[in-house]
Coordinates of C-alpha atoms in Angstrom, one line a residue:
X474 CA -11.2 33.6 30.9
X475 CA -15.1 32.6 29.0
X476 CA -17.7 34.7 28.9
X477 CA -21.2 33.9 28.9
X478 CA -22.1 35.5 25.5
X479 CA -19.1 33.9 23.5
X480 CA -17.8 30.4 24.3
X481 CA -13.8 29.9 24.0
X482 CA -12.7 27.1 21.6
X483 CA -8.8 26.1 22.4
X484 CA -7.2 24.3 19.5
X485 CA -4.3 22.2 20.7
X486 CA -2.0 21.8 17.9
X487 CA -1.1 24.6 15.0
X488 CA -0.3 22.2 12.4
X489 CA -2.3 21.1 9.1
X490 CA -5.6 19.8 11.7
X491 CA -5.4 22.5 13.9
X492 CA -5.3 25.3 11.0
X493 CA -7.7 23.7 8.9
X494 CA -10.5 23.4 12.2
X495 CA -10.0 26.8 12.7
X496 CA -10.6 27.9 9.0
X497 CA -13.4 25.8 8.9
X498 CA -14.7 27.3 11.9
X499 CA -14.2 30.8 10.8
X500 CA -15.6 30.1 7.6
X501 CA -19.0 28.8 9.1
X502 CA -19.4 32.1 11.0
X503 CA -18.6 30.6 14.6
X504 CA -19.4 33.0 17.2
X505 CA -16.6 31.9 19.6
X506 CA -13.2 32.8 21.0
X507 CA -10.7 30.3 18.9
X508 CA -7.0 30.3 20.3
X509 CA -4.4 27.3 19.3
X510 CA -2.0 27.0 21.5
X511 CA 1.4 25.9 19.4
X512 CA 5.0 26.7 20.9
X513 CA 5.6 27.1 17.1
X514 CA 7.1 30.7 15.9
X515 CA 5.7 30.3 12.8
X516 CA 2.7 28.3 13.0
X517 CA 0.4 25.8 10.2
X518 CA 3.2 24.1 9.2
X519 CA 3.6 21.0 11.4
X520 CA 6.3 18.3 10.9
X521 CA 5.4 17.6 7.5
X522 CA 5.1 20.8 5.8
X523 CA 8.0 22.4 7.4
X524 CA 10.4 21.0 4.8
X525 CA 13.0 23.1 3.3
X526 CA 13.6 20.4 0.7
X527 CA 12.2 21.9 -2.7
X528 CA 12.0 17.4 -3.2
X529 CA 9.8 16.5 -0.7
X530 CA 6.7 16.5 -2.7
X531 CA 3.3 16.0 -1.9
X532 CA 2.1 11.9 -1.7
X533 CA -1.4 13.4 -3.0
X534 CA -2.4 15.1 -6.4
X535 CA -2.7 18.8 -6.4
X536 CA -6.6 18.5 -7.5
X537 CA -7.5 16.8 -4.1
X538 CA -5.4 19.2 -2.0
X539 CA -7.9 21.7 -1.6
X540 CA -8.8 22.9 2.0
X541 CA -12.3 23.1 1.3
X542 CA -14.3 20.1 0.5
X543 CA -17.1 22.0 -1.1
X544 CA -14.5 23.9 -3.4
X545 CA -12.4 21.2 -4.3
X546 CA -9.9 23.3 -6.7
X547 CA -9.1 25.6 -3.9
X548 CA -5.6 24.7 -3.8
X549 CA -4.8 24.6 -7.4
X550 CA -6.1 28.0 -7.5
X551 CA -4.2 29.0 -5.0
X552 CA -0.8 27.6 -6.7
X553 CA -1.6 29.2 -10.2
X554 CA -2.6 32.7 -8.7
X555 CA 0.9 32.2 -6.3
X556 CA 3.6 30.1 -7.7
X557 CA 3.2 28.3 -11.1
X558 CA 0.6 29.9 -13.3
X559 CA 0.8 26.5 -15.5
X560 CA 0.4 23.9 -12.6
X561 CA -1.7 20.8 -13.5
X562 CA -4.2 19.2 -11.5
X563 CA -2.8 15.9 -11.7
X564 CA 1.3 16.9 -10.2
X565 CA 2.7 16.4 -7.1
X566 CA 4.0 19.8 -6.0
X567 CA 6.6 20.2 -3.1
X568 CA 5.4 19.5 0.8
X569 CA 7.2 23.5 1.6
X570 CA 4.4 24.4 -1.5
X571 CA 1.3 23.3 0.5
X572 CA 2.9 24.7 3.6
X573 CA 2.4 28.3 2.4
X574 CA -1.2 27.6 1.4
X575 CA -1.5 26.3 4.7
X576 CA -0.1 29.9 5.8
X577 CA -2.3 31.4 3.8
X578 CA -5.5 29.5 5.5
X579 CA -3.9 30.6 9.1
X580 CA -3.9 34.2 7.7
X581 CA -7.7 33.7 6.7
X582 CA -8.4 32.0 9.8
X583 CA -7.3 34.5 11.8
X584 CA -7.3 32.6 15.4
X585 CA -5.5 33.8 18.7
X586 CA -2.0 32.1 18.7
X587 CA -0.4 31.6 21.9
X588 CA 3.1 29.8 22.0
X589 CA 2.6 28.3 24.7
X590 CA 2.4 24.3 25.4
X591 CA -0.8 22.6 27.6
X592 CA 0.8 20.5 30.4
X593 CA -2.4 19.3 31.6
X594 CA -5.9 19.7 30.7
X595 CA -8.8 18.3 33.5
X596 CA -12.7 19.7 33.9
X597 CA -14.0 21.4 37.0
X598 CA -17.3 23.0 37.1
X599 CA -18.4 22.4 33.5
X600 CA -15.3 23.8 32.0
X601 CA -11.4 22.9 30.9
X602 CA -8.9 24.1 32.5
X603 CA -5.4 23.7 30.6
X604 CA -2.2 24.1 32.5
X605 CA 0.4 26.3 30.1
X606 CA 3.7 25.9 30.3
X607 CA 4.6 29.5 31.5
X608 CA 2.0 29.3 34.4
X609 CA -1.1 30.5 33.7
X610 CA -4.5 28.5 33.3
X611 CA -6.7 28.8 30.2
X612 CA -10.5 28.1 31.0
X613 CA -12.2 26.8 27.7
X614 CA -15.5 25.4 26.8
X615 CA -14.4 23.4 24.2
X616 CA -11.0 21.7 23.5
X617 CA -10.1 20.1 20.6
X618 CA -6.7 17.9 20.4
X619 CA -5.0 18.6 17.1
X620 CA -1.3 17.4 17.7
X621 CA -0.6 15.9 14.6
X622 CA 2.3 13.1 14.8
X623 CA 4.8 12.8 17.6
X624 CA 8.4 10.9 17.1
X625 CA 8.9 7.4 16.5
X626 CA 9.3 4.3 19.1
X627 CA 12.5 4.5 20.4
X628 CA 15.0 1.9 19.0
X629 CA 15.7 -0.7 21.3
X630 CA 19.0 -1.2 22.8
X631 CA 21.1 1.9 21.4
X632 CA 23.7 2.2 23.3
X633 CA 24.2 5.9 24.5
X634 CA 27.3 7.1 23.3
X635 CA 25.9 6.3 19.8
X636 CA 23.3 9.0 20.1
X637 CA 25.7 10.9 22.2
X638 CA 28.2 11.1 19.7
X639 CA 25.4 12.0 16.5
X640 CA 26.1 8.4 15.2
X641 CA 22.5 7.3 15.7
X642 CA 19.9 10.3 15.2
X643 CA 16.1 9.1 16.6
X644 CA 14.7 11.9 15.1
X645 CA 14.9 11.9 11.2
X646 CA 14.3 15.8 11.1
X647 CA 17.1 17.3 12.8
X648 CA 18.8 19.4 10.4
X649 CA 22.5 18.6 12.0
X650 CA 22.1 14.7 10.7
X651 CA 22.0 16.0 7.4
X652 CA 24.8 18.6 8.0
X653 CA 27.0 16.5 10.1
X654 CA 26.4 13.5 7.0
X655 CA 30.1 13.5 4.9
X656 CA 29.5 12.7 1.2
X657 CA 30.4 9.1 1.3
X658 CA 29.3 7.6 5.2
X659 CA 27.3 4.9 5.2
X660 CA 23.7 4.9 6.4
X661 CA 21.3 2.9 7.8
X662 CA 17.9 3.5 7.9
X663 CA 15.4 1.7 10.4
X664 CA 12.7 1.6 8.4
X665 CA 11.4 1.7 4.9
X666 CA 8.0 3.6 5.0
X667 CA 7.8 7.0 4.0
X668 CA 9.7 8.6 6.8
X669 CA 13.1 6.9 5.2
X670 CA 11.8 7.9 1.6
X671 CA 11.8 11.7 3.0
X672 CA 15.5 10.9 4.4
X673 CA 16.9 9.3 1.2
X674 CA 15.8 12.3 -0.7
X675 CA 16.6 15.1 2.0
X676 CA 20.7 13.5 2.0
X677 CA 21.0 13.3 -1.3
X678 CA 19.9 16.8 -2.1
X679 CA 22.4 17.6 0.8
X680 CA 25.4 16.0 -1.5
X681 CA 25.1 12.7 0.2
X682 CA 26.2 10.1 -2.5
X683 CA 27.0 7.4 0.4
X684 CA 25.4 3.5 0.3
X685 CA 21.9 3.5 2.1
X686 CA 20.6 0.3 3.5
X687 CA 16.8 0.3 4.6
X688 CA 16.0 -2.2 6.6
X689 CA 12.3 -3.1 7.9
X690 CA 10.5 -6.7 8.6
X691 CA 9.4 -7.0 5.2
X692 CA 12.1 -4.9 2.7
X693 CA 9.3 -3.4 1.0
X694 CA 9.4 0.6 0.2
X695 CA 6.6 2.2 -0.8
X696 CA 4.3 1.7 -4.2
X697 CA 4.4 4.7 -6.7
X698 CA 1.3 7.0 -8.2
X699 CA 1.6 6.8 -12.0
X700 CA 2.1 9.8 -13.7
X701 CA -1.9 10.0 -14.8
X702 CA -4.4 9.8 -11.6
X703 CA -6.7 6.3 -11.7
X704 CA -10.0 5.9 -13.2
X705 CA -13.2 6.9 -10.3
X706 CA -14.7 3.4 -9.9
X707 CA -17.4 2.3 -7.3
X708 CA -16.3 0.7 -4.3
X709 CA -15.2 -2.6 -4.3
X710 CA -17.3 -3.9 -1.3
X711 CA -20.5 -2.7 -0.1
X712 CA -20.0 -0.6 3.2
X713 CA -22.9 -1.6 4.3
X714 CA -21.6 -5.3 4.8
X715 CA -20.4 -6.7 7.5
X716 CA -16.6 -7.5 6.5
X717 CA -13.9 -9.1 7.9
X718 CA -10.2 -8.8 7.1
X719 CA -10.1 -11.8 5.1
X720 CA -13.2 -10.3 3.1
X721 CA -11.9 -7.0 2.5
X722 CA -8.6 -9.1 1.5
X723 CA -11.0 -11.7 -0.8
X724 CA -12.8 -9.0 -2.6
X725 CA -9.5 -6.8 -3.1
X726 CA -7.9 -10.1 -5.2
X727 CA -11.3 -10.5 -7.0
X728 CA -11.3 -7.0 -8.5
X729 CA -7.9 -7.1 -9.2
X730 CA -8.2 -10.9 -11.1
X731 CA -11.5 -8.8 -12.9
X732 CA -9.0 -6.9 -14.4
X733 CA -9.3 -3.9 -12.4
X734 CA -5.8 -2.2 -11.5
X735 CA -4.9 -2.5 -8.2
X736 CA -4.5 1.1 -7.5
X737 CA -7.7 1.9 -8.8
X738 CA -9.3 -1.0 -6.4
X739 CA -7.3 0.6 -3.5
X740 CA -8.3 4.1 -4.4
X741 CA -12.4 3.0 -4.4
X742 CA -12.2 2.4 -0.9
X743 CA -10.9 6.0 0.1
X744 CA -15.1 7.2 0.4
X745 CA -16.1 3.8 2.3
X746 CA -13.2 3.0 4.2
X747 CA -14.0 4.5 7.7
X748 CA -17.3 3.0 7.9
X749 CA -16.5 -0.7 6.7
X750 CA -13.7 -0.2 9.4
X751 CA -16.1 0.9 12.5
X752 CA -18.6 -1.6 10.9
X753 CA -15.7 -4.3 11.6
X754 CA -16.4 -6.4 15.0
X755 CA -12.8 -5.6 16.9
X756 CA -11.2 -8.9 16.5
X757 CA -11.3 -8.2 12.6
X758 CA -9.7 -5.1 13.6
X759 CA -7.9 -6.6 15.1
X760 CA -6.1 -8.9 12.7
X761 CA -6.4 -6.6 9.7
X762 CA -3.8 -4.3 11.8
X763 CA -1.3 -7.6 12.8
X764 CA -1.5 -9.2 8.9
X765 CA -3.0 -6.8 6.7
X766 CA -2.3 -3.4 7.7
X767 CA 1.5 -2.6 5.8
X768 CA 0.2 -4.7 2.5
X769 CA -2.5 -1.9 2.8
X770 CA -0.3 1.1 3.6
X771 CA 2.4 0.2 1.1
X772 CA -0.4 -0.1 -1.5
X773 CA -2.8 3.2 0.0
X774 CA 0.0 5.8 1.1
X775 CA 2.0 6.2 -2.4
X776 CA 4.5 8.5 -3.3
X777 CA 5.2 10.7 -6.5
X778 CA 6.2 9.2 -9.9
X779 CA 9.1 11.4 -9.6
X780 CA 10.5 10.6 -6.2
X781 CA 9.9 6.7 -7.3
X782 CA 11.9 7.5 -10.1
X783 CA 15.1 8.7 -7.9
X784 CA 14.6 5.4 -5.7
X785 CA 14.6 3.1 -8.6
X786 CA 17.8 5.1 -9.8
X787 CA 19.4 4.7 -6.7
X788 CA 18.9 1.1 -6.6
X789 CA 20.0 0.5 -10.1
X790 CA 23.3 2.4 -9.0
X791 CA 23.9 0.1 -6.0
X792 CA 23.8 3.1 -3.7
X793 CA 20.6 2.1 -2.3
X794 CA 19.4 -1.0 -0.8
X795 CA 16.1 -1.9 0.7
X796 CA 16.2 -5.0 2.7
X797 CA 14.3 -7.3 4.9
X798 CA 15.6 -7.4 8.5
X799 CA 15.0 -5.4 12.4
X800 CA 17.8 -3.5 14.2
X801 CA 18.3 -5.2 17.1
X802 CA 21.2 -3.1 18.5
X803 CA 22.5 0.0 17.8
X804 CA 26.5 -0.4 19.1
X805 CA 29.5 1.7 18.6
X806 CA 32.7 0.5 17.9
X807 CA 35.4 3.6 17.3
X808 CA 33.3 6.2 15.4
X809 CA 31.2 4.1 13.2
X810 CA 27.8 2.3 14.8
X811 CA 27.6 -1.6 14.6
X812 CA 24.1 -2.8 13.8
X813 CA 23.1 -6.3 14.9
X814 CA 20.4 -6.8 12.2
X815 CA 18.2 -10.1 12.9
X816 CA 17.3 -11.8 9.7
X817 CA 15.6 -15.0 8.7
X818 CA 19.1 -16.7 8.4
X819 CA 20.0 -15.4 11.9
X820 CA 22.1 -12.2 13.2
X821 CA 23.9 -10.1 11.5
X822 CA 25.9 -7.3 11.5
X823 CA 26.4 -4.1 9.7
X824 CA 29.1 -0.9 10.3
X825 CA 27.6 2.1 9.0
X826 CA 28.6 6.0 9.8
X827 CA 24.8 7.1 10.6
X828 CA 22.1 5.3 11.6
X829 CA 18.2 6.8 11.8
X830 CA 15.7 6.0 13.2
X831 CA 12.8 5.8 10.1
X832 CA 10.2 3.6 12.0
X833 CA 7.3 6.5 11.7
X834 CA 5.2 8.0 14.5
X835 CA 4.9 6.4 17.3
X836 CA 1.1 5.9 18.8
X837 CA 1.5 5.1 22.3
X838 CA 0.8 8.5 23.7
X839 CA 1.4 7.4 27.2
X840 CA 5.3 7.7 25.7
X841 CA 5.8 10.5 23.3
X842 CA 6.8 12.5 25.8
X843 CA 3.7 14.7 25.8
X844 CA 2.9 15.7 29.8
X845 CA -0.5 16.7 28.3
X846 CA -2.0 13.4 26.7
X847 CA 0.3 11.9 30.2
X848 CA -1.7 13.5 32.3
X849 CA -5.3 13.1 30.9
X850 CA -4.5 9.4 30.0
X851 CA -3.2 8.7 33.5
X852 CA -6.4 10.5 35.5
X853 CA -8.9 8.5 33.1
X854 CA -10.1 11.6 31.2
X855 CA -9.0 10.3 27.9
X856 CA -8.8 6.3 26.7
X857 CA -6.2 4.8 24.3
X858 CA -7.4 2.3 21.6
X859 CA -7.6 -1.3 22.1
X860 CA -6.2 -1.5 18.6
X861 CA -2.5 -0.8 19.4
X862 CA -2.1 3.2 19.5
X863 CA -4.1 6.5 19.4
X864 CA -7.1 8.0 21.2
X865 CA -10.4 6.1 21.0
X866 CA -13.6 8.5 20.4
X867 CA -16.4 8.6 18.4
X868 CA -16.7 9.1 14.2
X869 CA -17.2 12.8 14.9
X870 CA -13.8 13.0 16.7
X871 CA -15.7 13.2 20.1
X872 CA -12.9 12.0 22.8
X873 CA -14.0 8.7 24.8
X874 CA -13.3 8.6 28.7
X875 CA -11.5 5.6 30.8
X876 CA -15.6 4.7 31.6
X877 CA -16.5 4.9 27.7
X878 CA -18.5 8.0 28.2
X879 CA -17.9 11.3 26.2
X880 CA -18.3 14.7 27.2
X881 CA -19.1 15.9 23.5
X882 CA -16.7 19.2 24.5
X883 CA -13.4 17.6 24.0
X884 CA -12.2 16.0 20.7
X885 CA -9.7 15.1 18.3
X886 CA -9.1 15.7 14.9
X887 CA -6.3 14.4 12.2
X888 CA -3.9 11.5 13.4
X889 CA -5.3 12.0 16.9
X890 CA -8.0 9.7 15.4
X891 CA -6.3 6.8 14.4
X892 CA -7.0 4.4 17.1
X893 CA -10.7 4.9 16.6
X894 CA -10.5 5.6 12.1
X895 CA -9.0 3.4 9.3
X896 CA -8.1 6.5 7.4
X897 CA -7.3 10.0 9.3
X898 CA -3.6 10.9 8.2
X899 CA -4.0 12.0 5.0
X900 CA -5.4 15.9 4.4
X901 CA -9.2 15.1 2.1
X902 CA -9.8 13.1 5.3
X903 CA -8.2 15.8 7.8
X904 CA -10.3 18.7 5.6
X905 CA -13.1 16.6 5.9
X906 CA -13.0 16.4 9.4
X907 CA -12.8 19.5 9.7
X908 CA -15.3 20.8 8.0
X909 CA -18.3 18.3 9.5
X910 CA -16.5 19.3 13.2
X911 CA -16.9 23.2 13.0
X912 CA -20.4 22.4 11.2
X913 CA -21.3 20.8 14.3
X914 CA -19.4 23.4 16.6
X915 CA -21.2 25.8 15.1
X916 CA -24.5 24.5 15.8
X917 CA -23.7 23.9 19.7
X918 CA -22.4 28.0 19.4
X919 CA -25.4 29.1 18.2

């Protein structure tokens, strides 16, 4: 299916990495076949963008939403021209928002969408071949993995007829848990990262007015924006040094006893952060994810003043309750589940009508349940990170083999990155990616 004369890009993934690649790739005049392969009807959107729930907002300002590094207001262009003449650079506006301007950069993009799913994906005679789901085989010359986040872990010892039954939902996006949620049950959430934010706010807008218990090893929910963005300051460490986790920890509590807030310390890293982490010998790596890494995501991946404003409210009410503790079963006793929580005191247990599964995506892509990443991982063409989850491959996104050598035709972009990048979840890194991997996409075209 290539042709000599114009090389065939396939994009796996239609979500916010996939779309913005291709725009990016359109927009630097790539002379190349781009098709994204996304079972998706309606593709761009992704898990998070796919939100019906006008409160889901964005957890980054609308002035550093732009797809386009270059043309950072973009986006706020966008939203005054489409939605909200008066829209300030500095809001949060809703996740289904940024999932029309993501639209609107698939419409611009204009790449072949088939929805289909890969199966496999292996090289023979200096080209991919990728296995679809309905049959046929798609030759490519380059492939580039966009999948975006998969489902969390499964929860340990759940017994069946809990899921069975819709008492315990593993996946916090089904539509029916929010339906099938009366106004008063009882919740529990595993978890109290951001996933379980998006759940407090989606039952409640559903009429949910039921006691919420988050639970998670720690009990901490996630730090607020203010209303007004932080001051630019330079980084707090030089990337050129050679850190380790207790240095990056050091000069963090040094800034901060300066005087400097500690969201503005946290947000001087966002430029440097990727290379003082691959400057970081992999033992430091190593422990910054086992004792470091929540403290940093807590403080790094914030959420709107005006959803921490409805959590604080909640908690002053007593209808919410974040607390420190791990599910360590999921029963079910008559219709209600019965969690066995472990606690520092010992086990304990809680009834509750629903209980969710909040523990964010999981990262072990031998068991997400892709047959694709399966496959590849299995035959050696693709290498998991040393560092607990993800794909290991180089800064540009260039995939690593099971011998450590790359290809330079197959990479990853977005979340696909995170075994190898401190920071790739967030779209200014995903749009940066982006735009330096069709740059050099481009170049190979020509």
């Amino acid at each position: 299916m290539t042709s000599a004369s114009v090389p065939v890009f396939v994009i796996v993934g239609g979500g916010a990495s996939g779309t913005l690649l291709a725009l990016h790739l359109r927009n630097a005049n790539v002379q190349a076949r781009i098709i994204i392969l996304d079972p998706a009807e309606k593709p761009a959107l992704g898990l998070a963008y796919s939100t019906s729930c006008p409160q889901h907002l964005l957890n980054v300002r609308n002035c550093s939403m732009s797809a386009f590094p270059e043309d950072p207001d973009h986006f706020l262009r966008w939203l005054r021209e489409t939605v909200d003449v008066g829209a300030a650079p500095h809001n949060f506006s809703p996740r289904m928002i940024f999932g029309q301007y993501l639209r609107h950069c698939w419409h611009d993009a204009e790449p072949e969408h088939w929805q289909v799913r890969a199966t496999d994906c292996y090289r023979e005679d200096g080209q991919w071949h990728l296995d679809l789901d309905d049959g046929r085989v798609l030759l490519a010359d380059v492939v580039i993995l966009a999948q975006g986040n998969f489902d969390p872990a499964a929860l340990r010892n759940v017994e069946p007829r809990a899921q069975a039954e819709g008492v315990y939902e593993h996946n916090a996006w089904q539509q029916v848990l929010y339906d099938e949620t009366g106004a008063e049950m009882s919740v529990v959430l595993a978890g109290t990262g951001l996933t379980a934010v998006d759940v407090v706010v989606k039952l409640r807008e559903s009429g949910h007015r039921g006691k919420i218990t988050a639970l998670s090893r720690h009990g901490w929910p996630p730090q607020a924006h203010l209303s007004q963005s932080t001051p630019c300051v330079p980084p707090i460490v030089d990337a050129q040094m050679l850190l380790t986790a207790v240095g990056c920890l050091k000069a963090f509590k040094k800034a901060v006893r300066g005087g400097m807030p500690w969201r503005t310390a946290v947000d001087s890293l966002r430029c440097v952060s990727n290379r003082i982490w691959l400057s970081m010998p992999v033992v430091e790596r190593q422990r910054f994810r086992r004792h470091l890494q929540r403290r940093w995501d807590i403080a790094r991946h914030r959420i709107a003043p005006e959803v921490a404003a409805l959590l604080e409210s909640e908690i002053r009410e007593g209808r919410l309750v974040f607390a420190r503790g791990h599910v360590h079963s999921v029963g079910l006793q008559g219709k209600c589940a019965e969690v066995t929580v472990g606690t520092s005191e010992g086990m304990k247990v809680l009834q509750a009508d629903r209980v969710v599964n909040c523990t964010g995506p999981h990262r072990d892509y031998l068991k997400v349940g892709s047959p694709l990443l399966k496959n590849m991982l299995e035959r050696g063409d693709l290498r998991q990170s040393v560092l607990g989850g993800g794909l290991e491959c180089l800064e540009d996104g260039a995939l690593t083999d099971v011998r450590g050598d790359t290809h330079g035709d197959i990479f990853a972009i977005g979340p696909m990155r995170i075994g190898t990048l401190f920071e790739s979840v967030a779209i200014p890194e995903i749009r940066d990616q982006a735009a330096a991997l069709a740059d050099l996409l481009a170049k190979r075209a020509a």
